[in-house]
Tab-separated table of C-alpha atoms and ligand atoms in Angstrom:
chain	number	residue	atom	x	y	z
A	1	MET	CA	151.571	147.106	149.912
A	2	ARG	CA	150.041	146.902	153.357
A	3	ALA	CA	148.419	144.157	155.444
A	4	GLY	CA	144.624	144.264	155.258
A	5	ILE	CA	141.426	142.280	155.168
A	6	THR	CA	140.908	140.512	151.840
A	7	GLY	CA	137.864	138.411	152.819
A	8	THR	CA	135.359	137.944	155.643
A	9	GLY	CA	132.836	135.276	156.593
A	10	HIS	CA	130.744	133.994	159.451
A	11	TYR	CA	128.506	131.203	160.638
A	12	VAL	CA	125.913	131.119	163.408
A	13	PRO	CA	123.917	128.055	164.500
A	14	GLU	CA	120.240	127.935	163.543
A	15	LYS	CA	118.785	127.318	166.992
A	16	VAL	CA	117.566	130.561	168.610
A	17	LEU	CA	117.250	130.956	172.401
A	18	THR	CA	115.179	134.031	173.254
A	19	ASN	CA	114.974	135.989	176.501
A	20	PHE	CA	111.475	134.544	176.895
A	21	ASP	CA	112.917	131.017	176.689
A	22	LEU	CA	115.375	131.988	179.447
A	23	GLU	CA	112.510	133.254	181.638
A	24	LYS	CA	111.452	129.601	181.853
A	25	MET	CA	114.966	128.423	182.782
A	26	VAL	CA	116.188	130.942	185.419
A	27	ASP	CA	114.728	133.738	187.561
A	28	THR	CA	114.972	136.544	184.997
A	29	THR	CA	112.847	138.658	182.648
A	30	ASP	CA	113.112	139.765	179.046
A	31	GLU	CA	112.871	143.347	180.320
A	32	TRP	CA	115.870	142.937	182.702
A	33	ILE	CA	118.063	141.368	180.025
A	34	ARG	CA	117.141	143.898	177.327
A	35	THR	CA	117.579	147.006	179.473
A	36	ARG	CA	120.829	145.855	181.155
A	37	THR	CA	122.534	144.296	178.128
A	38	GLY	CA	120.680	145.024	174.869
A	39	ILE	CA	120.442	141.281	174.160
A	40	GLU	CA	117.157	139.893	172.761
A	41	GLU	CA	118.211	136.434	171.638
A	42	ARG	CA	121.283	134.278	171.041
A	43	ARG	CA	122.218	131.201	168.962
A	44	ILE	CA	122.994	127.816	170.502
A	45	ALA	CA	124.889	125.068	168.669
A	46	GLU	CA	123.470	121.551	168.680
A	47	ASP	CA	125.377	118.859	170.611
A	48	ASP	CA	126.877	117.404	167.441
A	49	MET	CA	128.235	120.761	166.247
A	50	ASP	CA	131.479	121.508	168.024
A	51	THR	CA	133.718	124.562	167.786
A	52	SER	CA	135.801	123.242	164.866
A	53	GLU	CA	132.684	122.697	162.735
A	54	MET	CA	131.516	126.294	163.206
A	55	ALA	CA	135.086	127.467	162.504
A	56	TYR	CA	135.124	125.454	159.274
A	57	ARG	CA	131.873	127.006	157.995
A	58	ALA	CA	132.997	130.567	158.739
A	59	ALA	CA	136.427	129.886	157.210
A	60	VAL	CA	134.997	128.556	153.925
A	61	ASN	CA	132.795	131.647	153.709
A	62	ALA	CA	135.770	133.993	154.271
A	63	MET	CA	138.014	132.218	151.743
A	64	GLU	CA	135.266	132.405	149.103
A	65	ASP	CA	134.993	136.126	149.775
A	66	ALA	CA	138.783	136.501	149.440
A	67	GLY	CA	138.756	134.464	146.229
A	68	ILE	CA	141.324	131.958	147.487
A	69	THR	CA	141.371	128.234	148.198
A	70	ALA	CA	142.859	126.347	151.130
A	71	LYS	CA	146.004	125.714	149.044
A	72	ASP	CA	146.701	129.463	149.059
A	73	LEU	CA	146.857	129.689	152.847
A	74	ASP	CA	150.207	130.211	154.588
A	75	MET	CA	148.986	130.109	158.186
A	76	ILE	CA	145.845	129.396	160.220
A	77	MET	CA	145.068	130.954	163.591
A	78	VAL	CA	141.987	130.286	165.681
A	79	ALA	CA	141.022	132.493	168.625
A	80	THR	CA	138.876	130.556	171.084
A	81	VAL	CA	138.434	129.688	174.763
A	82	THR	CA	136.120	126.792	173.925
A	83	PRO	CA	138.178	124.428	171.710
A	84	ASP	CA	136.840	120.934	170.954
A	85	THR	CA	139.734	119.577	173.079
A	86	PRO	CA	142.743	121.260	174.793
A	87	PHE	CA	144.819	119.671	172.009
A	88	PRO	CA	145.059	119.123	169.123
A	89	SER	CA	144.115	122.727	168.483
A	90	VAL	CA	141.022	123.789	166.562
A	91	ALA	CA	143.442	125.354	164.059
A	92	CYS	CA	145.002	121.947	163.340
A	93	MET	CA	141.557	120.346	163.014
A	94	LEU	CA	140.606	123.139	160.630
A	95	GLN	CA	143.777	122.741	158.566
A	96	ASP	CA	142.974	119.070	158.041
A	97	ARG	CA	139.290	119.702	157.310
A	98	LEU	CA	140.069	122.460	154.792
A	99	GLY	CA	142.761	120.405	153.082
A	100	ALA	CA	145.291	123.207	153.507
A	101	ASN	CA	148.992	122.536	152.863
A	102	LYS	CA	151.110	121.676	155.897
A	103	VAL	CA	151.106	125.301	157.033
A	104	ALA	CA	151.525	126.683	160.558
A	105	ALA	CA	148.350	126.316	162.618
A	106	MET	CA	147.731	127.386	166.196
A	107	ASP	CA	145.033	128.420	168.635
A	108	LEU	CA	145.350	131.686	170.424
A	109	SER	CA	143.965	132.386	173.901
A	110	ALA	CA	143.035	135.987	174.654
A	111	ALA	CA	139.326	135.414	175.415
A	112	CYS	CA	137.029	138.023	173.828
A	113	SER	CA	140.047	140.004	172.547
A	114	GLY	CA	141.347	136.939	170.695
A	115	PHE	CA	140.400	138.075	167.201
A	116	MET	CA	142.212	141.392	167.773
A	117	TYR	CA	145.353	139.562	168.911
A	118	GLY	CA	145.087	137.292	165.872
A	119	MET	CA	144.675	140.130	163.404
A	120	VAL	CA	147.681	142.002	164.775
A	121	THR	CA	149.806	138.826	164.745
A	122	ALA	CA	148.785	138.140	161.140
A	123	LYS	CA	149.696	141.710	160.177
A	124	GLN	CA	153.331	141.159	161.291
A	125	PHE	CA	153.783	138.165	158.980
A	126	ILE	CA	152.237	140.019	156.030
A	127	ASP	CA	154.187	143.245	156.631
A	128	THR	CA	157.490	141.365	156.724
A	129	GLY	CA	156.601	139.621	153.463
A	130	VAL	CA	156.957	136.175	155.055
A	131	TYR	CA	153.383	135.088	154.306
A	132	LYS	CA	150.740	136.108	151.745
A	133	ASN	CA	147.422	134.761	153.085
A	134	ILE	CA	146.581	134.130	156.728
A	135	LEU	CA	143.248	132.760	157.893
A	136	ILE	CA	142.086	133.955	161.274
A	137	VAL	CA	138.934	132.609	162.900
A	138	GLY	CA	137.223	133.746	166.108
A	139	VAL	CA	134.903	130.994	167.273
A	140	GLU	CA	133.132	129.970	170.467
A	141	LYS	CA	130.755	127.340	171.709
A	142	LEU	CA	130.158	129.121	175.004
A	143	SER	CA	126.987	127.102	175.620
A	144	LYS	CA	129.188	124.190	176.727
A	145	ILE	CA	130.828	126.197	179.545
A	146	THR	CA	127.637	128.070	180.559
A	147	ASP	CA	125.966	127.189	183.853
A	148	TRP	CA	122.345	127.165	182.714
A	149	THR	CA	121.154	127.519	186.349
A	150	ASP	CA	123.080	130.806	186.905
A	151	ARG	CA	121.104	133.888	185.872
A	152	ASN	CA	124.168	136.144	186.224
A	153	THR	CA	125.912	134.546	183.267
A	154	SER	CA	123.506	132.327	181.303
A	155	VAL	CA	121.623	135.275	179.806
A	156	LEU	CA	124.737	136.875	178.307
A	157	PHE	CA	126.404	134.392	175.984
A	158	GLY	CA	125.899	132.646	172.642
A	159	ASP	CA	127.653	130.482	170.045
A	160	GLY	CA	129.060	131.373	166.614
A	161	ALA	CA	132.077	131.882	164.376
A	162	GLY	CA	133.578	134.701	162.314
A	163	ALA	CA	136.606	134.625	160.049
A	164	ALA	CA	138.833	136.858	157.977
A	165	VAL	CA	141.657	136.407	155.503
A	166	ILE	CA	144.522	138.825	156.067
A	167	GLY	CA	146.683	139.491	153.027
A	168	GLU	CA	148.286	142.254	150.982
A	169	VAL	CA	146.182	145.267	149.969
A	170	SER	CA	147.161	148.558	148.329
A	171	ASP	CA	149.098	150.910	150.569
A	172	ASP	CA	146.316	153.511	150.907
A	173	ARG	CA	144.142	150.807	152.514
A	174	GLY	CA	144.629	148.105	155.147
A	175	ILE	CA	145.574	148.130	158.829
A	176	LEU	CA	146.740	151.603	159.860
A	177	SER	CA	147.244	151.208	163.599
A	178	PHE	CA	146.633	148.867	166.516
A	179	GLU	CA	146.810	148.579	170.277
A	180	LEU	CA	147.008	145.411	172.372
A	181	GLY	CA	147.117	145.172	176.155
A	182	ALA	CA	146.543	142.981	179.170
A	183	ASP	CA	146.208	143.270	182.938
A	184	GLY	CA	146.641	139.871	184.530
A	185	SER	CA	145.727	141.226	187.972
A	186	GLY	CA	142.110	141.319	186.752
A	187	GLY	CA	142.061	137.614	185.884
A	188	LYS	CA	139.890	136.947	188.930
A	189	TYR	CA	136.978	138.874	187.438
A	190	LEU	CA	136.314	136.560	184.481
A	191	TYR	CA	137.501	132.959	184.296
A	192	GLN	CA	136.535	129.342	183.829
A	193	ASP	CA	136.026	127.599	187.183
A	194	LYS	CA	136.159	123.833	186.587
A	195	ASP	CA	133.352	123.343	184.077
A	196	TYR	CA	131.774	126.779	183.956
A	197	LEU	CA	132.419	130.387	183.152
A	198	SER	CA	132.420	132.646	186.226
A	199	MET	CA	132.228	136.429	186.266
A	200	ASN	CA	132.168	139.514	188.479
A	201	GLY	CA	129.914	141.516	186.159
A	202	ARG	CA	130.314	144.846	187.886
A	203	GLU	CA	134.137	144.787	187.825
A	204	VAL	CA	134.228	143.678	184.182
A	205	PHE	CA	131.762	146.441	183.343
A	206	LYS	CA	133.922	149.111	185.037
A	207	PHE	CA	137.046	147.906	183.202
A	208	ALA	CA	135.279	147.726	179.836
A	209	VAL	CA	133.631	151.180	179.924
A	210	ARG	CA	137.060	152.684	180.590
A	211	GLN	CA	139.176	150.575	178.225
A	212	MET	CA	137.055	150.349	175.064
A	213	PRO	CA	136.598	154.121	174.613
A	214	GLU	CA	140.286	154.757	175.425
A	215	SER	CA	141.620	152.146	172.985
A	216	SER	CA	139.219	153.300	170.247
A	217	VAL	CA	140.476	156.864	170.463
A	218	ASN	CA	144.110	155.710	170.655
A	219	VAL	CA	143.983	153.761	167.386
A	220	VAL	CA	142.176	156.560	165.543
A	221	GLU	CA	144.810	159.073	166.664
A	222	LYS	CA	147.711	156.711	165.896
A	223	ALA	CA	146.248	156.297	162.401
A	224	GLY	CA	146.358	160.078	161.960
A	225	TYR	CA	142.598	160.647	161.868
A	226	GLN	CA	140.035	162.560	163.911
A	227	ARG	CA	137.484	160.656	166.027
A	228	GLU	CA	134.553	161.771	163.869
A	229	ASP	CA	136.280	160.433	160.724
A	230	VAL	CA	135.344	156.886	161.806
A	231	ASP	CA	132.822	155.438	159.321
A	232	TYR	CA	132.037	152.254	161.245
A	233	LEU	CA	132.748	151.078	164.779
A	234	ILE	CA	132.669	147.408	165.759
A	235	PRO	CA	133.051	147.131	169.505
A	236	HIS	CA	133.090	143.690	171.140
A	237	GLN	CA	129.413	142.749	171.278
A	238	ALA	CA	129.075	142.132	175.032
A	239	ASN	CA	126.684	144.743	176.313
A	240	ILE	CA	125.061	147.661	174.492
A	241	ARG	CA	125.762	150.052	177.387
A	242	ILE	CA	129.516	149.358	177.196
A	243	MET	CA	129.435	149.668	173.398
A	244	GLU	CA	127.636	153.013	173.668
A	245	ALA	CA	130.458	154.348	175.856
A	246	ALA	CA	132.924	153.743	173.017
A	247	ARG	CA	130.600	155.246	170.407
A	248	GLU	CA	129.954	158.365	172.475
A	249	LYS	CA	133.677	158.887	173.083
A	250	LEU	CA	134.238	158.893	169.307
A	251	GLY	CA	131.235	161.182	168.835
A	252	ILE	CA	129.760	159.218	165.931
A	253	PRO	CA	126.029	158.551	165.299
A	254	GLU	CA	124.232	155.325	166.262
A	255	GLU	CA	123.976	154.004	162.706
A	256	LYS	CA	127.772	153.879	162.486
A	257	MET	CA	128.058	151.178	165.154
A	258	ALA	CA	127.475	147.419	164.793
A	259	THR	CA	124.814	146.092	167.177
A	260	SER	CA	124.588	142.369	166.495
A	261	VAL	CA	124.651	141.797	170.281
A	262	LYS	CA	120.845	142.068	170.026
A	263	LYS	CA	120.506	138.840	168.067
A	264	TYR	CA	123.613	136.861	169.028
A	265	GLY	CA	124.468	137.928	172.606
A	266	ASN	CA	128.140	137.834	173.567
A	267	THR	CA	129.962	135.285	171.408
A	268	SER	CA	133.396	136.164	172.854
A	269	ALA	CA	136.181	135.844	170.240
A	270	ALA	CA	133.553	135.435	167.499
A	271	SER	CA	131.656	138.650	168.173
A	272	ILE	CA	133.893	141.098	166.290
A	273	PRO	CA	134.496	138.949	163.169
A	274	ILE	CA	130.783	138.075	162.934
A	275	ALA	CA	129.870	141.775	163.059
A	276	LEU	CA	132.647	142.547	160.565
A	277	SER	CA	131.418	139.949	158.085
A	278	GLU	CA	127.811	141.115	158.477
A	279	GLY	CA	128.887	144.748	158.081
A	280	VAL	CA	130.579	143.964	154.762
A	281	LYS	CA	127.694	141.802	153.509
A	282	ASN	CA	124.935	144.272	154.406
A	283	GLY	CA	126.833	147.209	152.916
A	284	LYS	CA	127.460	149.120	156.147
A	285	ILE	CA	131.179	148.808	155.453
A	286	LYS	CA	132.174	150.197	152.060
A	287	GLU	CA	135.446	150.559	150.170
A	288	ASP	CA	137.778	153.118	151.775
A	289	ASP	CA	135.718	153.342	154.971
A	290	LEU	CA	137.703	153.963	158.146
A	291	VAL	CA	136.721	151.087	160.456
A	292	VAL	CA	137.611	150.608	164.125
A	293	LEU	CA	137.459	147.199	165.807
A	294	VAL	CA	137.819	147.197	169.595
A	295	GLY	CA	137.567	144.346	172.055
A	296	PHE	CA	138.019	143.484	175.732
A	297	GLY	CA	137.746	140.290	177.688
A	298	GLY	CA	139.015	137.780	180.200
A	299	GLY	CA	142.667	138.004	181.132
A	300	LEU	CA	141.945	140.817	181.395
A	301	THR	CA	142.868	141.616	177.797
A	302	TRP	CA	142.037	144.290	175.246
A	303	GLY	CA	142.847	145.176	171.675
A	304	ALA	CA	141.880	147.589	168.915
A	305	VAL	CA	142.630	148.010	165.217
A	306	ALA	CA	141.922	150.874	162.802
A	307	PHE	CA	141.882	150.065	159.091
A	308	LYS	CA	140.737	151.331	155.717
A	309	TYR	CA	138.529	148.697	154.140
A	310	GLY	CA	139.230	147.422	150.643
A	311	ARG	CA	142.020	145.766	148.698
B	401	LIG	C1	126.160	141.622	184.172
B	401	LIG	C2	125.599	143.011	184.000
B	401	LIG	C3	124.681	143.045	182.798
B	401	LIG	C4	124.784	143.385	185.224
B	401	LIG	O1	124.256	144.653	185.032
B	401	LIG	P1	124.305	145.704	186.195
B	401	LIG	O2	123.697	146.960	185.718
B	401	LIG	O3	125.704	145.721	186.694
B	401	LIG	O4	123.367	145.031	187.211
B	401	LIG	P2	123.164	145.556	188.669
B	401	LIG	O5	124.440	145.456	189.398
B	401	LIG	O6	122.466	146.855	188.644
B	401	LIG	O7	122.135	144.495	189.184
B	401	LIG	C5	122.557	143.299	189.634
B	401	LIG	C6	121.342	142.692	190.266
B	401	LIG	O8	120.616	142.049	189.226
B	401	LIG	C7	120.500	140.672	189.519
B	401	LIG	N1	120.605	139.912	188.289
B	401	LIG	C8	121.709	139.416	187.715
B	401	LIG	N2	121.403	138.761	186.602
B	401	LIG	C9	120.062	138.848	186.472
B	401	LIG	C10	119.165	138.361	185.522
B	401	LIG	N3	119.562	137.646	184.469
B	401	LIG	N4	117.859	138.635	185.677
B	401	LIG	C11	117.419	139.355	186.723
B	401	LIG	N5	118.237	139.822	187.669
B	401	LIG	C12	119.550	139.589	187.542
B	401	LIG	C13	121.657	140.387	190.458
B	401	LIG	O9	121.375	139.260	191.239
B	401	LIG	C14	121.720	141.641	191.281
B	401	LIG	O10	120.712	141.598	192.254
B	401	LIG	P3	120.956	142.226	193.724
B	401	LIG	O11	121.154	143.683	193.482
B	401	LIG	O12	119.701	141.906	194.438
B	401	LIG	O13	122.165	141.546	194.238
B	401	LIG	C15	126.715	144.050	183.817
B	401	LIG	O14	127.439	144.153	185.021
B	401	LIG	C16	127.656	143.700	182.728
B	401	LIG	O15	127.312	143.695	181.568
B	401	LIG	N6	128.947	143.460	183.040
B	401	LIG	C17	129.919	143.108	182.048
B	401	LIG	C18	129.751	141.684	181.679
B	401	LIG	C19	130.488	141.328	180.429
B	401	LIG	O16	130.510	142.061	179.486
B	401	LIG	N7	131.077	140.152	180.435
B	401	LIG	C20	131.735	139.600	179.340
B	401	LIG	C21	133.048	140.235	179.134
B	401	LIG	S1	133.803	139.656	177.671
């Protein structure tokens, strides 16, 4: 047996904020946003829908897909930088809301790489046989830490949640390799300053176009495959130009890469699990496909996982 994904799910708020809406809010244009980032629109949660509510909806969806109930869970992890409150954690709120047993529950802070950190942590508990089913949710309500008067950041982000259940799968499938890393000296490039998110876009861009391609190749090689063997690539959905750098390094065609950044913008820790859940539901990810997930974010942090999909 090997640790792998046994279910996926996601939730995005209904309210759509388009680039044209943003033209009326800050000094920007649809053309600038599309050509620099690939983003066309993003989802914004209503005031009464906080992070834990989006997490709950994605979690229910993932558990249904895995064919388990809350009573089957052994641990809950939530990756987020926008919890309802600093504590109790979103994971504890979720445990209560789901009616899970009194299992371990914690939030995990690795910004946009959070889901990668969560998946790799979950893998350790499954591999050692300690736990059977771990729920991991990547969720953000970035709209509450966005300065809606700042054109440098307000055009980039959105709200949403993605979730996965990590459990035992057959040993020819599941998580084959991973890489996690951090460089705290780059913390100054992306951080929350009092109420709002603050960013040096150019520095983050330079870091990301170097790190995402490198980590993608590393996990494919560690898994014992060739770059072109990758069936589907899910890079952190931050900016299409950064994502393209990873795709080109692997040498795979456009249709083998998730591009939900167009409709959701950058949803930080939620971006990879949302794209993963959509990829499974729309049939882009099939049984036995070699899938690479790769993320980067504030910290600075990064992480990648290569797995064979299926149970
Ligand atoms: C932010 C980002 C899209 C900017 O793209 P870019 O190609 O670096 O942009 P440039 O440096 O060529 O242009 C910046 C100029 O556009 C302007 N600009 C910034 N945001 C703008 C907007 N929304 N609309 C119009 N102009 C904008 C800037 O003020 C600057 O103007 P100046 O040259 O007169 O000072 C890009 O740097 C990026 O994606 N960085 C990574 C961000 C990221 O992924 N963050 C999340 C990490 S998890």
